[in-house]
CSV table of C-alpha atoms in Angstrom, one decimal:
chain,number,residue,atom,x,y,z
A,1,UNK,CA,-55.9,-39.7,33.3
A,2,UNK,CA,-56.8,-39.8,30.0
A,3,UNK,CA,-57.7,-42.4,27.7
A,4,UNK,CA,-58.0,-41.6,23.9
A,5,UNK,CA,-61.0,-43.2,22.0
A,6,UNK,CA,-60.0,-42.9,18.4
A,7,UNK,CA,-58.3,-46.0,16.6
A,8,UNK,CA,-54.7,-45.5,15.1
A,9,UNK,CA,-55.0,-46.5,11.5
A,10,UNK,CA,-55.2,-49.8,10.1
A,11,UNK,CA,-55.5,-51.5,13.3
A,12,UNK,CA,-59.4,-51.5,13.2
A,13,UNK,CA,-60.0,-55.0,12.3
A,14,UNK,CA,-57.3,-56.3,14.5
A,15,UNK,CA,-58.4,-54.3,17.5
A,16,UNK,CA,-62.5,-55.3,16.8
A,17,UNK,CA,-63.3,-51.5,16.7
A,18,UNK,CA,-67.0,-49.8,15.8
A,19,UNK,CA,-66.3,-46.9,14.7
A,20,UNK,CA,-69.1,-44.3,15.5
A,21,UNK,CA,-71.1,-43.2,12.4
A,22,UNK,CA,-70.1,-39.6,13.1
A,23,UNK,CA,-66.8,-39.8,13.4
A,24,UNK,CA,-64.8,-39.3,10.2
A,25,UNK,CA,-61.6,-41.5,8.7
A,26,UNK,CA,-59.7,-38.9,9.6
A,27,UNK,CA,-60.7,-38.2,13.3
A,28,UNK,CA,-58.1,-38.7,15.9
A,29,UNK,CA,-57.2,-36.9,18.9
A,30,UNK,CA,-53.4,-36.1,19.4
A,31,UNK,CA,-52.6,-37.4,23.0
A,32,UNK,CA,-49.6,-36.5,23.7
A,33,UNK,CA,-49.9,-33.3,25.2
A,34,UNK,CA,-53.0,-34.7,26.9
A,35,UNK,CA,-50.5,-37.2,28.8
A,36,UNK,CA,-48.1,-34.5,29.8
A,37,UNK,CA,-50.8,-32.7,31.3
A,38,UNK,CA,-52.3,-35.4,32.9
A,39,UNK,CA,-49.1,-36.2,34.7
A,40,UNK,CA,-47.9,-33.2,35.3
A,41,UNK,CA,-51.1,-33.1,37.4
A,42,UNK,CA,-50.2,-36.0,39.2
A,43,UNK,CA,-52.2,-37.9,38.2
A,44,UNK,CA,-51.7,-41.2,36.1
A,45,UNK,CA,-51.9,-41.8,32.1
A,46,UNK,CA,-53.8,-44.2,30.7
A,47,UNK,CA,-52.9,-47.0,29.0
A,48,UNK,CA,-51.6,-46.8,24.7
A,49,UNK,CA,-54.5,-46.8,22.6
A,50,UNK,CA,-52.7,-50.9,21.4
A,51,UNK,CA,-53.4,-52.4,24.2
A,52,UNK,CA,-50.3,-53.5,26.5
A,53,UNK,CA,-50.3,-54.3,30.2
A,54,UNK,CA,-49.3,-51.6,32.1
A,55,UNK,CA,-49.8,-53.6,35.4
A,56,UNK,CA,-47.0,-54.0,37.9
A,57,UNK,CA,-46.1,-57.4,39.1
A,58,UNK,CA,-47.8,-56.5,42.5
A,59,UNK,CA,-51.0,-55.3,40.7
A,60,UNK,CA,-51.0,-58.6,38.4
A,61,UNK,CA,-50.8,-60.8,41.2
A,62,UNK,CA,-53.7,-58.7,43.1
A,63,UNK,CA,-55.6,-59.0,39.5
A,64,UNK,CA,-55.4,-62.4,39.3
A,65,UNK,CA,-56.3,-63.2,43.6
A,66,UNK,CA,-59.1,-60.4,43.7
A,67,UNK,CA,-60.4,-60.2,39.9
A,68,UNK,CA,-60.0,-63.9,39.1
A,69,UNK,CA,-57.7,-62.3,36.3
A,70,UNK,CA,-54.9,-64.8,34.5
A,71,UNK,CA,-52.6,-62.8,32.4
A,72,UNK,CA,-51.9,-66.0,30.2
A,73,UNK,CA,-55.5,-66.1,29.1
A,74,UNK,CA,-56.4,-62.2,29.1
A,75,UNK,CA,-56.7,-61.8,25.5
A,76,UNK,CA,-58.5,-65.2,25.2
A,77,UNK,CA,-61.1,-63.7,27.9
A,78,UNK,CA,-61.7,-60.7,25.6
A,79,UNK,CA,-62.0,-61.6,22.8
A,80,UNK,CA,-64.4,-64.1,24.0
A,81,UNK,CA,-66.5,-60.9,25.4
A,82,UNK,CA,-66.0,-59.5,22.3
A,83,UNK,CA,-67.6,-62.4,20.4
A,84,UNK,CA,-70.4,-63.0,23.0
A,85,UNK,CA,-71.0,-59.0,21.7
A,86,UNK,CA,-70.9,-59.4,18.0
A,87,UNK,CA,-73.1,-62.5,18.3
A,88,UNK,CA,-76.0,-61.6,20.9
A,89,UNK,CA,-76.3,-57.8,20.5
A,90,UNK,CA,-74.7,-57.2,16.7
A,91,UNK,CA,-76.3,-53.5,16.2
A,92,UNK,CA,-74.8,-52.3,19.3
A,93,UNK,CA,-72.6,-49.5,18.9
A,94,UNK,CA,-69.8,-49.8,21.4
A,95,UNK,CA,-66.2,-49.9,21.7
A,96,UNK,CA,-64.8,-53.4,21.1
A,97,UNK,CA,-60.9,-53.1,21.8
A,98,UNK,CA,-59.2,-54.9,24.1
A,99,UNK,CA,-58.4,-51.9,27.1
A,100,UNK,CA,-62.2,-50.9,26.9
A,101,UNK,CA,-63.7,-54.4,27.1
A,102,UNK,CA,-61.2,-55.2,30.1
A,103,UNK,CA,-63.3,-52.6,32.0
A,104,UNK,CA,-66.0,-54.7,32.1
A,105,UNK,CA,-64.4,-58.3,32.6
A,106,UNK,CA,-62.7,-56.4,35.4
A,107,UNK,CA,-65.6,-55.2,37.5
A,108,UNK,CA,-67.3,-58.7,36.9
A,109,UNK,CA,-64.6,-60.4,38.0
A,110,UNK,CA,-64.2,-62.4,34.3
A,111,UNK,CA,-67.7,-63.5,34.4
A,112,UNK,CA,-68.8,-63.0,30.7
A,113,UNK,CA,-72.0,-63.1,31.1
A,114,UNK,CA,-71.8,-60.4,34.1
A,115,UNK,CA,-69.8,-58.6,32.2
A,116,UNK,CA,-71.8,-58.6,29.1
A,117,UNK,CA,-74.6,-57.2,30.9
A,118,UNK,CA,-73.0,-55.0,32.8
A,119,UNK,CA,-71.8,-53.6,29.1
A,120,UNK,CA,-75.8,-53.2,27.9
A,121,UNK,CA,-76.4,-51.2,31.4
A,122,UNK,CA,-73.7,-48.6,30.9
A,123,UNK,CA,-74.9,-48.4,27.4
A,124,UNK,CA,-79.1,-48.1,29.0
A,125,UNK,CA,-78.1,-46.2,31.6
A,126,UNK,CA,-77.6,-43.0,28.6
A,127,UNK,CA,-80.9,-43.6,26.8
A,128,UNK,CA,-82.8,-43.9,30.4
A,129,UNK,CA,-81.8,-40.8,31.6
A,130,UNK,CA,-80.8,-37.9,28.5
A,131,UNK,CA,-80.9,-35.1,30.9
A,132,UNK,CA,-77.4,-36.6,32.3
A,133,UNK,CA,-76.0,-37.7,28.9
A,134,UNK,CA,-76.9,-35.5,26.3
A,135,UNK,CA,-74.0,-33.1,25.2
A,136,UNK,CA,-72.1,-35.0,28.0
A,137,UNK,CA,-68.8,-33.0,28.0
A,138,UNK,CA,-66.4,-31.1,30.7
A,139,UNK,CA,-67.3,-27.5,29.2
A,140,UNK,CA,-71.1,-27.8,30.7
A,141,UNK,CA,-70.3,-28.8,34.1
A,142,UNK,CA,-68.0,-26.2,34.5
A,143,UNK,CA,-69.9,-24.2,36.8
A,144,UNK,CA,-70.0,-27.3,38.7
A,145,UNK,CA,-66.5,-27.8,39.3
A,146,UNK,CA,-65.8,-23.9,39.8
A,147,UNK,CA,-68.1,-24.5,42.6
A,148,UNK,CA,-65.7,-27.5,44.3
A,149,UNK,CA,-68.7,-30.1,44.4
A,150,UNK,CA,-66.4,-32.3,43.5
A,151,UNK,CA,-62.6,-33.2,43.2
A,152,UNK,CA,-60.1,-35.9,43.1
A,153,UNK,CA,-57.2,-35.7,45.8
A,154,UNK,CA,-53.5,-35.6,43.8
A,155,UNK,CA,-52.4,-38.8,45.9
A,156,UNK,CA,-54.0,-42.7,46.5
A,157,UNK,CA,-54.5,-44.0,49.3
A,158,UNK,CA,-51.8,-47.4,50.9
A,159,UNK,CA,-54.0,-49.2,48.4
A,160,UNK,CA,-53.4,-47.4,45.4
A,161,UNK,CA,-57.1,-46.3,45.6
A,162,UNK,CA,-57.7,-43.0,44.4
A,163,UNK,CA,-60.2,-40.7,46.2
A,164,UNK,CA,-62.8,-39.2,45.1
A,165,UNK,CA,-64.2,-36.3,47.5
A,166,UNK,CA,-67.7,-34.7,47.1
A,167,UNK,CA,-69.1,-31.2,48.9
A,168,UNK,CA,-72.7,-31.3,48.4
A,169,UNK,CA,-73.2,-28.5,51.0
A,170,UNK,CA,-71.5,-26.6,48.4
A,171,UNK,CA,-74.5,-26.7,46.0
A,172,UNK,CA,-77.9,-24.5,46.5
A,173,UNK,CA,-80.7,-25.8,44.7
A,174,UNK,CA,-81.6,-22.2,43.0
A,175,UNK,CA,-77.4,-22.7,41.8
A,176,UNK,CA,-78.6,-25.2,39.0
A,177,UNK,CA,-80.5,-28.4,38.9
A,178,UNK,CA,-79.0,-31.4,40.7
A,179,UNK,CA,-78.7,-33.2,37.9
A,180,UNK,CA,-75.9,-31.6,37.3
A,181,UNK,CA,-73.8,-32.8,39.8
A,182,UNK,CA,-74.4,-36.0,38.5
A,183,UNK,CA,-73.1,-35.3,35.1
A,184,UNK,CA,-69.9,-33.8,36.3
A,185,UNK,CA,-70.0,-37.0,39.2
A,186,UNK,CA,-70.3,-39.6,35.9
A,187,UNK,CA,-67.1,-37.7,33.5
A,188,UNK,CA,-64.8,-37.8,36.4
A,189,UNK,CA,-65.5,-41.6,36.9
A,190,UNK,CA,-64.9,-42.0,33.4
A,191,UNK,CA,-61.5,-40.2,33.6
A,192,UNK,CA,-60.7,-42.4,36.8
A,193,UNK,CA,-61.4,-45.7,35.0
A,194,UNK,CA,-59.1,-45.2,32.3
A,195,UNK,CA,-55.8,-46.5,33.9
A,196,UNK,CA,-55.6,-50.1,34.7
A,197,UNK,CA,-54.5,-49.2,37.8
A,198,UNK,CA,-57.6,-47.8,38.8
A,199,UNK,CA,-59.5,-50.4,37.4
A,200,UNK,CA,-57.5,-53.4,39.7
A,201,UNK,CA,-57.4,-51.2,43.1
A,202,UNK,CA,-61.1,-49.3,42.8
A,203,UNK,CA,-61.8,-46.1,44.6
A,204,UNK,CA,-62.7,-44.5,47.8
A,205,UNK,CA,-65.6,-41.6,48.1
A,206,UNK,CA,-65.1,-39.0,50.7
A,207,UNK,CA,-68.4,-37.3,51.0
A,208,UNK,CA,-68.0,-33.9,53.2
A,209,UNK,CA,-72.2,-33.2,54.1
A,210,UNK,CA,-71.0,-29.8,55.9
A,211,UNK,CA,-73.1,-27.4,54.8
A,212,UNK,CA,-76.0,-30.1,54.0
A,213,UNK,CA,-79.0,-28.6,55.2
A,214,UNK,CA,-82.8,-29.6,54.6
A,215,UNK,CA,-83.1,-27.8,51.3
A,216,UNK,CA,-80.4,-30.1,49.4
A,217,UNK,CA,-82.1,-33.2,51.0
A,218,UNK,CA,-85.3,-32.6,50.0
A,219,UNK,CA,-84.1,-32.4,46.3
A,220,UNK,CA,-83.4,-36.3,46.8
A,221,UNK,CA,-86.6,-38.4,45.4
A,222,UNK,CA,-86.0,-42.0,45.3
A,223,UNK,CA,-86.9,-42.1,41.8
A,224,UNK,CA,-83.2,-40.0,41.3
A,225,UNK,CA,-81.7,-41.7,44.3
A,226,UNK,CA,-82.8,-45.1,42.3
A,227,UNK,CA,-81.3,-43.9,39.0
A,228,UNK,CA,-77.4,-42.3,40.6
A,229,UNK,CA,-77.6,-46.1,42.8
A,230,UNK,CA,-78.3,-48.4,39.4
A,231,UNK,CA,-75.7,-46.4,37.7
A,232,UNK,CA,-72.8,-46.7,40.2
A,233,UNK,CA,-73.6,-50.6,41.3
A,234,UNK,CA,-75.1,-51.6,37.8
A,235,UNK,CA,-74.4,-49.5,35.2
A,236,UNK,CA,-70.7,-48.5,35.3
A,237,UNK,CA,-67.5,-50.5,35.1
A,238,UNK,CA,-65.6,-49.5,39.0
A,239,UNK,CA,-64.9,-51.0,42.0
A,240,UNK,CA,-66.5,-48.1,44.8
A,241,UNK,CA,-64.5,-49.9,47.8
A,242,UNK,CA,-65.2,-47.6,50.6
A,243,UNK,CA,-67.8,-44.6,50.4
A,244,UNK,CA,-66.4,-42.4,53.7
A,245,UNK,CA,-69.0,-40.0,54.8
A,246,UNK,CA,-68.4,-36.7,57.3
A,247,UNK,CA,-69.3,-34.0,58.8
A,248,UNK,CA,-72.9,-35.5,58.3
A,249,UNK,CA,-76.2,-33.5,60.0
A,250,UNK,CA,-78.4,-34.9,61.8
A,251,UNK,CA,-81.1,-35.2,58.3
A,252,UNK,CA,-78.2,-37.1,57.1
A,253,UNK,CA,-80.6,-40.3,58.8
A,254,UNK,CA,-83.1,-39.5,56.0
A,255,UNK,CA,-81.2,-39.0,53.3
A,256,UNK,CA,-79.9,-42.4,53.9
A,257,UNK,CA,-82.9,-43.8,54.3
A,258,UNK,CA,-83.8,-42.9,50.9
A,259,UNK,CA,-81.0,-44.2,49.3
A,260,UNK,CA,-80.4,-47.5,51.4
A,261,UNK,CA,-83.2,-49.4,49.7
A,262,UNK,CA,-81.6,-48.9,46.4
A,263,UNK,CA,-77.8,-50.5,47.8
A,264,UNK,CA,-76.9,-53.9,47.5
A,265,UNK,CA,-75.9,-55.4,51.3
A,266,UNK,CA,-72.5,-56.0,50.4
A,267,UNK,CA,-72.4,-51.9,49.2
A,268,UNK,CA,-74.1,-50.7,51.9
A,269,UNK,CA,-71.7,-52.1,54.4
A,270,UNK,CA,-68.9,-50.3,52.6
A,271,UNK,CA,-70.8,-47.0,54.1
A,272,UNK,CA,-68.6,-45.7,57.1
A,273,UNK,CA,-70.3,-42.8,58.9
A,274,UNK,CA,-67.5,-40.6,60.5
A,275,UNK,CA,-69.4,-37.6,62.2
A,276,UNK,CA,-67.1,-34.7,62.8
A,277,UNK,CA,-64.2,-37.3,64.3
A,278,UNK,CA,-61.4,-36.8,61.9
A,279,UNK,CA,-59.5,-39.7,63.8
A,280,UNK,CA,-62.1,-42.0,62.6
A,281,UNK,CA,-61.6,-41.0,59.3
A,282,UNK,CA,-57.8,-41.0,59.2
A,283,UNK,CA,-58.4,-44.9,60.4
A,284,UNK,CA,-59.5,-45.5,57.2
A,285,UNK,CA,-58.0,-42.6,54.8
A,286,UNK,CA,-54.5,-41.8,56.5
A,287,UNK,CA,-53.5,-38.0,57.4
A,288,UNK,CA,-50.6,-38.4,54.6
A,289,UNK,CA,-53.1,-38.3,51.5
A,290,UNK,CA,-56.0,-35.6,53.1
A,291,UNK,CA,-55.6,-32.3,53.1
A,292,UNK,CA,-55.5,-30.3,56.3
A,293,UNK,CA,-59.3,-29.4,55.5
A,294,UNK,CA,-59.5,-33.4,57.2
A,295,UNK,CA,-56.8,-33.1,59.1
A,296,UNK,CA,-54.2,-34.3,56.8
A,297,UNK,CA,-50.8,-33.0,56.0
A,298,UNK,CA,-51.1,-32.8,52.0
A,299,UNK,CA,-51.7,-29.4,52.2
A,300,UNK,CA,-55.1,-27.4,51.1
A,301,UNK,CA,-57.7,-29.1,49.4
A,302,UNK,CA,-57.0,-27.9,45.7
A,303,UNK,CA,-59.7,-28.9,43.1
A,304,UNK,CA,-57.8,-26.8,39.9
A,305,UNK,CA,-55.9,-29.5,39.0
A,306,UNK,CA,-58.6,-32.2,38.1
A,307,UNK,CA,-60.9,-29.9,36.8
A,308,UNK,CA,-58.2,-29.2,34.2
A,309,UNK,CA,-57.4,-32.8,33.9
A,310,UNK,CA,-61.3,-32.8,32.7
A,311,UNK,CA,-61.4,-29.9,30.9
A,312,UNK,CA,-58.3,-30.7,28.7
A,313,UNK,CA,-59.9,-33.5,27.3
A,314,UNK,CA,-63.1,-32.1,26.3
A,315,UNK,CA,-62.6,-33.8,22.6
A,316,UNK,CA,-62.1,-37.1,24.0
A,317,UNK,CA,-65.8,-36.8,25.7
A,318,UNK,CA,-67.5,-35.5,21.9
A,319,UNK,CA,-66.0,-38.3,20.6
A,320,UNK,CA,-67.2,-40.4,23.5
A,321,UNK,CA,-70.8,-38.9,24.1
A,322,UNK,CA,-72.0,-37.0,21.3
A,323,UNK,CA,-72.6,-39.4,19.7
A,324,UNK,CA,-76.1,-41.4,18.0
A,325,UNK,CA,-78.1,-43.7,20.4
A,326,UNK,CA,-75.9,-46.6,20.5
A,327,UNK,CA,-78.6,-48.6,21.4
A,328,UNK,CA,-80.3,-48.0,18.1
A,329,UNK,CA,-81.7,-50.9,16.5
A,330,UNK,CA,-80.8,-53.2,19.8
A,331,UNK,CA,-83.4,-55.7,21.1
A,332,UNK,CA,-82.8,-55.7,24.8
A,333,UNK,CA,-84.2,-58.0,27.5
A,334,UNK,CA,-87.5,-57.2,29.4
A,335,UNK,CA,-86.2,-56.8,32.8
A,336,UNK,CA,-83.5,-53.7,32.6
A,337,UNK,CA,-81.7,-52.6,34.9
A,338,UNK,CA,-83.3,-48.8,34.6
A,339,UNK,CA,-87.4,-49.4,34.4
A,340,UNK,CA,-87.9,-45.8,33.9
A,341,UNK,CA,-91.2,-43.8,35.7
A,342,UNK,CA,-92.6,-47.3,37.1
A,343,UNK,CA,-90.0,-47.5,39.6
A,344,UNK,CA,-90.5,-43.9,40.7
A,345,UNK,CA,-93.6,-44.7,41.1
A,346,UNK,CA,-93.5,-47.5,43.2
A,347,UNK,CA,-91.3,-45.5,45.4
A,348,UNK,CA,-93.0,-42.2,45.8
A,349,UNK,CA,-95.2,-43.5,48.5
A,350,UNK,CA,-92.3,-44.2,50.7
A,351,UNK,CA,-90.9,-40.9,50.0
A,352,UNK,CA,-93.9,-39.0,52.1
A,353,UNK,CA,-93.2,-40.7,54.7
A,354,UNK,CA,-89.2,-40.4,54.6
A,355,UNK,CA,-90.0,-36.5,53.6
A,356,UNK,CA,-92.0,-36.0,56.8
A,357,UNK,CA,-88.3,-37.4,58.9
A,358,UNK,CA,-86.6,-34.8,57.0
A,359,UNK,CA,-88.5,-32.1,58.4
A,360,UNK,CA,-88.7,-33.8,61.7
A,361,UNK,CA,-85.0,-33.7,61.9
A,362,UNK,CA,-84.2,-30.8,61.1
């Protein structure tokens, strides 16, 4: 799934695009081969860099009942987003074409206001937390995806959902920090949101806590557990329709307990706790799109093939992330969405006490 971020030539002004101070007239990435990859993967390309619906009629007509979404005004919405950008924050440095902006509009259901802040959170969420997006790029999480933290499976689910499956008993905490699990967690999202596909139908989560023991718990403060929450309700542009979780210990209680404070209601009852019952699971992910690792009959749970879909496209994430602050020289509202050490703060109290149930169940 890739998505290229450079502009073809003489289409700027039409398109509304920034272009990034370090990039150069003369900087564009060659998709093509990128594409070929990406489906020969099986997994889908993204959309032309001129913007053209690649919806089916089915997926139109579940834009416009779910997303609020009216193809006959689509371009009238965006641009309207786009104007609403140039007008209230004109020093931000941000995309401003038509397939990025529809991102946003999307997963705000064509509110422009939500959308608009939802925008300015994605963009916060990089200067509140560097040690995830500095030198953001597939090359330095590699470790983490030779380890199989994380993968996508090849095939949707009914819904055209794609799944997103995470091992965090695969990580040790004397492996590498945590953090970067995060950073590989945030580049494959931003590979998943790049067809419009993905951005109608949402994902699933598969979270596999085999292996979870008290050690990988305890490296979950609510100050981080606050920050990984804002960023995936708040601060990034996708529909999380189901978060599945298995195989979960019996510390799993704490760890949730951590987190839950953090989740909106509606998000936390998308949380669907499995235990070791793979029937369970397949009620809500059926057998023909797991692998037999969950009982499915898609064979063995491969992760080569999306770490090369991130790996390949290592130039699209400079271009993306190495990049100035683009909140340079922005005046942003008081109340953020990421309030930095306050809120870690304010939590850490709470944390002893959760601590103390960690150790208690285990």
């Amino acid at each position: 799934m890739i998505f290229s971020v450079y502009s073809v030539p003489g289409t700027e002004d039409q398109l509304g695009i920034h272009r990034l101070p370090m990039a150069e007239e003369n900087d564009t990435l060659d998709v093509g081969p990128l594409e070929d990859k990406a489906a020969e993967n099986g997994f889908p390309t993204p959309p032309p860099p001129v913007y053209s619906c690649t919806l089916t009629p089915e997926l139109v007509a579940k834009a416009r009942e779910e997303l609020q979404e009216k193809p006959e005004w689509r371009l009238r919405d965006v641009q309207a987003l786009r104007d609403m950008i140039l007008k209230e924050q004109p020093n931000l440095r941000t995309r401003l074409d038509d397939a990025f902006l529809l991102r946003f509009l999307r997963a705000r259901k064509f509110d422009y206001d939500r959308a608009l802040q939802l925008l300015l959170n994605y963009h916060t969420s990089r200067r509140a937390w560097p040690e995830v997006f500095h030198d953001l790029r597939p090359s330095t999480v590699k470790h983490v995806l030779d380890l199989g933290f994380l993968t996508v499976l090849p095939q949707p689910d009914p819904h055209g959902r794609y799944i997103l499956c995470l091992r965090p008993g695969k990580w040790k905490p004397n492996d590498y920090p945590f953090v970067d699990n995060i950073r590989a967690i945030y580049l494959t999202l931003e590979k998943l949101i790049q067809p419009e596909e993905t951005q109608v139908n949402g994902i699933v989560i598969l979270a596999d806590y085999s292996g979870v023991g008290l050690s990988q718990a305890s490296s979950l403060g609510p100050f981080l557990a606050k920050k990984v929450v804002g960023i995936l309700q708040d601060g990034f542009p996708i529909r999380i329709k189901a978060v599945n979780i298995i195989n979960e210990p019996r510390i799993f209680k704490g760890i949730f307990a951590i987190i839950k404070p953090f989740l909106k209601e509606k998000m936390a009852e998308r949380f669907i706790l499995h235990g070791s019952d793979l029937s369970s699971l397949h009620r809500t992910i059926p057998r023909a799109v797991l692998p037999e690792e969950y009982g499915g009959v898609a064979g063995r749970l491969q992760t080569a093939a999306w770490s090369r879909t991130l790996l390949d496209a290592e130039v699209e994430f400079v271009v993306e992330f190495c990049q100035p602050d683009p909140l340079e020289g922005v005046v942003l509202p008081d109340s953020m969405l990421f309030e930095g050490e306050q809120a870690g703060a304010q939590g850490e109290e709470s944390y002893r006490g959760i601590r103390s149930q960690l150790y208690y169940c285990y």
